[in-house]
Amino acid sequence: MEDAKRLGADNAVLSTDADTMAKYNRQLHFITNIVSATHDVNVYLNLLRHDGSVVLVGLPNKPLQIGAFNVVTGRRSFAGSNIGGIAETQEMLDFCFKHNITADSEIIDIQEVNTAFERLEKGEVKYRFVIDMASLRS
């Protein structure tokens, strides 16, 4: 929670905290789902208010199960988005700058990619990896 606020969030909720999650039932307008592992998206759909949306930008390796009742009730939406183009990326960066939204990352050389995947599978990565493309020349 401290990290989320340090990175610019006004509030944060851990999805593993059932009591706090229950307080947000039918309260949220929009959720960006960045999880790239198989998970229950219905938990997040139930947090949405009328006409709310969950947008998936993570790419789980297995299909996700979406309960029809969870989207029909309250006209909720479940959408996806792939990586945007240059204009969309710039818009996102401008928004983050304006609202002081930052991210922690670990910069790795391209030669460390396999080790990075192993660490991801073991859950040893707290945020995200960024590959230093200059290391391609090494």
mmCIF file of C-alpha atoms in Angstrom:
data_model
loop_
_atom_site.group_PDB
_atom_site.id
_atom_site.type_symbol
_atom_site.label_atom_id
_atom_site.label_comp_id
_atom_site.label_asym_id
_atom_site.label_seq_id
_atom_site.Cartn_x
_atom_site.Cartn_y
_atom_site.Cartn_z
ATOM 1 C CA MET A 1 0.000 0.000 0.000
ATOM 2 C CA GLU A 2 2.833 2.370 0.829
ATOM 3 C CA ASP A 3 4.409 1.691 -2.566
ATOM 4 C CA ALA A 4 1.152 2.461 -4.388
ATOM 5 C CA LYS A 5 0.851 5.838 -2.668
ATOM 6 C CA ARG A 6 4.545 6.583 -3.222
ATOM 7 C CA LEU A 7 3.990 5.917 -6.915
ATOM 8 C CA GLY A 8 1.065 8.363 -7.099
ATOM 9 C CA ALA A 9 -2.073 6.401 -6.177
ATOM 10 C CA ASP A 10 -4.726 8.134 -4.091
ATOM 11 C CA ASN A 11 -5.857 4.775 -2.787
ATOM 12 C CA ALA A 12 -5.053 1.108 -3.317
ATOM 13 C CA VAL A 13 -6.716 -2.173 -2.454
ATOM 14 C CA LEU A 14 -5.012 -5.545 -2.298
ATOM 15 C CA SER A 15 -7.132 -8.114 -4.102
ATOM 16 C CA THR A 16 -6.177 -10.650 -1.419
ATOM 17 C CA ASP A 17 -7.841 -8.496 1.273
ATOM 18 C CA ALA A 18 -11.431 -9.816 1.107
ATOM 19 C CA ASP A 19 -12.832 -7.375 3.679
ATOM 20 C CA THR A 20 -11.534 -4.299 1.861
ATOM 21 C CA MET A 21 -12.515 -5.707 -1.533
ATOM 22 C CA ALA A 22 -16.085 -6.124 -0.229
ATOM 23 C CA LYS A 23 -16.198 -2.407 0.630
ATOM 24 C CA TYR A 24 -15.624 -1.600 -3.056
ATOM 25 C CA ASN A 25 -18.391 -3.874 -4.349
ATOM 26 C CA ARG A 26 -20.211 -1.988 -7.147
ATOM 27 C CA GLN A 27 -18.238 1.202 -6.437
ATOM 28 C CA LEU A 28 -15.648 1.565 -9.207
ATOM 29 C CA HIS A 29 -16.023 3.102 -12.667
ATOM 30 C CA PHE A 30 -12.929 1.634 -14.295
ATOM 31 C CA ILE A 31 -10.305 -1.029 -13.594
ATOM 32 C CA THR A 32 -7.155 -1.587 -15.613
ATOM 33 C CA ASN A 33 -6.264 -5.256 -15.261
ATOM 34 C CA ILE A 34 -2.545 -5.776 -15.923
ATOM 35 C CA VAL A 35 -2.322 -9.342 -14.595
ATOM 36 C CA SER A 36 -0.607 -11.698 -17.030
ATOM 37 C CA ALA A 37 -1.379 -14.861 -15.050
ATOM 38 C CA THR A 38 -4.581 -16.891 -15.032
ATOM 39 C CA HIS A 39 -6.942 -15.319 -12.479
ATOM 40 C CA ASP A 40 -10.626 -14.809 -11.683
ATOM 41 C CA VAL A 41 -11.661 -11.608 -13.487
ATOM 42 C CA ASN A 42 -15.189 -11.947 -12.104
ATOM 43 C CA VAL A 43 -13.908 -10.663 -8.772
ATOM 44 C CA TYR A 44 -13.057 -7.367 -10.497
ATOM 45 C CA LEU A 45 -16.242 -7.226 -12.557
ATOM 46 C CA ASN A 46 -18.207 -7.311 -9.309
ATOM 47 C CA LEU A 47 -16.390 -4.189 -8.111
ATOM 48 C CA LEU A 48 -17.829 -2.179 -10.998
ATOM 49 C CA ARG A 49 -20.777 0.139 -10.727
ATOM 50 C CA HIS A 50 -23.402 0.552 -13.469
ATOM 51 C CA ASP A 51 -21.716 0.976 -16.906
ATOM 52 C CA GLY A 52 -18.269 0.304 -15.416
ATOM 53 C CA SER A 53 -15.449 -1.322 -17.360
ATOM 54 C CA VAL A 54 -12.557 -3.689 -16.778
ATOM 55 C CA VAL A 55 -9.885 -3.409 -19.463
ATOM 56 C CA LEU A 56 -7.382 -6.241 -19.706
ATOM 57 C CA VAL A 57 -3.893 -5.312 -20.885
ATOM 58 C CA GLY A 58 -2.106 -8.330 -19.393
ATOM 59 C CA LEU A 59 -1.866 -11.489 -21.477
ATOM 60 C CA PRO A 60 -2.584 -14.614 -19.396
ATOM 61 C CA ASN A 61 -1.333 -17.851 -20.919
ATOM 62 C CA LYS A 62 -4.747 -19.563 -20.519
ATOM 63 C CA PRO A 63 -8.288 -18.380 -21.358
ATOM 64 C CA LEU A 64 -10.136 -16.450 -18.650
ATOM 65 C CA GLN A 65 -13.646 -17.459 -17.624
ATOM 66 C CA ILE A 66 -16.149 -14.580 -17.575
ATOM 67 C CA GLY A 67 -19.527 -15.113 -15.990
ATOM 68 C CA ALA A 68 -22.240 -13.727 -18.281
ATOM 69 C CA PHE A 69 -24.260 -12.552 -15.287
ATOM 70 C CA ASN A 70 -21.274 -10.470 -14.127
ATOM 71 C CA VAL A 71 -21.308 -8.355 -17.293
ATOM 72 C CA VAL A 72 -25.054 -8.286 -18.008
ATOM 73 C CA THR A 73 -25.916 -7.080 -14.516
ATOM 74 C CA GLY A 74 -25.294 -3.357 -14.444
ATOM 75 C CA ARG A 75 -24.252 -3.216 -18.130
ATOM 76 C CA ARG A 76 -20.652 -3.831 -17.175
ATOM 77 C CA SER A 77 -17.971 -4.182 -19.836
ATOM 78 C CA PHE A 78 -14.931 -6.397 -20.145
ATOM 79 C CA ALA A 79 -12.565 -5.217 -22.863
ATOM 80 C CA GLY A 80 -8.985 -5.698 -23.910
ATOM 81 C CA SER A 81 -6.267 -3.547 -25.326
ATOM 82 C CA ASN A 82 -3.006 -4.438 -26.954
ATOM 83 C CA ILE A 83 -0.009 -2.136 -26.912
ATOM 84 C CA GLY A 84 -1.003 1.223 -28.382
ATOM 85 C CA GLY A 85 0.713 3.150 -31.119
ATOM 86 C CA ILE A 86 3.016 6.130 -30.680
ATOM 87 C CA ALA A 87 0.174 8.641 -30.236
ATOM 88 C CA GLU A 88 -1.590 6.512 -27.594
ATOM 89 C CA THR A 89 1.666 5.858 -25.773
ATOM 90 C CA GLN A 90 2.444 9.593 -25.709
ATOM 91 C CA GLU A 91 -1.062 10.341 -24.405
ATOM 92 C CA MET A 92 -0.552 7.818 -21.604
ATOM 93 C CA LEU A 93 2.867 9.256 -20.729
ATOM 94 C CA ASP A 94 1.453 12.806 -20.706
ATOM 95 C CA PHE A 95 -1.382 11.674 -18.406
ATOM 96 C CA CYS A 96 1.081 9.990 -16.041
ATOM 97 C CA PHE A 97 3.283 13.096 -15.985
ATOM 98 C CA LYS A 98 0.321 15.396 -15.311
ATOM 99 C CA HIS A 99 -0.887 13.219 -12.419
ATOM 100 C CA ASN A 100 2.555 12.272 -11.057
ATOM 101 C CA ILE A 101 2.037 8.573 -11.785
ATOM 102 C CA THR A 102 5.334 6.742 -11.801
ATOM 103 C CA ALA A 103 6.560 3.155 -11.840
ATOM 104 C CA ASP A 104 9.402 1.186 -10.347
ATOM 105 C CA SER A 105 11.342 -1.011 -12.716
ATOM 106 C CA GLU A 106 14.445 -3.131 -12.855
ATOM 107 C CA ILE A 107 16.614 -2.521 -15.916
ATOM 108 C CA ILE A 108 18.219 -5.641 -17.366
ATOM 109 C CA ASP A 109 20.449 -6.431 -20.326
ATOM 110 C CA ILE A 110 18.973 -8.507 -23.139
ATOM 111 C CA GLN A 111 21.330 -11.327 -22.142
ATOM 112 C CA GLU A 112 19.451 -11.600 -18.806
ATOM 113 C CA VAL A 113 16.025 -12.293 -20.362
ATOM 114 C CA ASN A 114 15.976 -16.021 -19.578
ATOM 115 C CA THR A 115 16.961 -15.366 -15.963
ATOM 116 C CA ALA A 116 14.264 -12.679 -15.787
ATOM 117 C CA PHE A 117 11.612 -15.180 -16.945
ATOM 118 C CA GLU A 118 12.777 -17.675 -14.339
ATOM 119 C CA ARG A 119 12.494 -14.989 -11.658
ATOM 120 C CA LEU A 120 8.998 -14.087 -12.881
ATOM 121 C CA GLU A 121 7.884 -17.712 -12.629
ATOM 122 C CA LYS A 122 9.234 -17.885 -9.065
ATOM 123 C CA GLY A 123 7.440 -14.649 -8.094
ATOM 124 C CA GLU A 124 10.724 -12.920 -7.295
ATOM 125 C CA VAL A 125 9.925 -9.758 -9.253
ATOM 126 C CA LYS A 126 8.170 -6.953 -7.428
ATOM 127 C CA TYR A 127 7.271 -4.688 -10.353
ATOM 128 C CA ARG A 128 8.547 -4.922 -13.909
ATOM 129 C CA PHE A 129 11.597 -5.508 -16.020
ATOM 130 C CA VAL A 130 12.754 -3.069 -18.678
ATOM 131 C CA ILE A 131 15.256 -4.339 -21.213
ATOM 132 C CA ASP A 132 18.115 -1.974 -22.000
ATOM 133 C CA MET A 133 18.130 -2.229 -25.786
ATOM 134 C CA ALA A 134 21.671 -0.840 -25.916
ATOM 135 C CA SER A 135 22.749 -4.233 -24.558
ATOM 136 C CA LEU A 136 21.891 -5.776 -27.955
ATOM 137 C CA ARG A 137 25.209 -4.428 -29.203
ATOM 138 C CA SER A 138 27.181 -6.086 -26.394
#
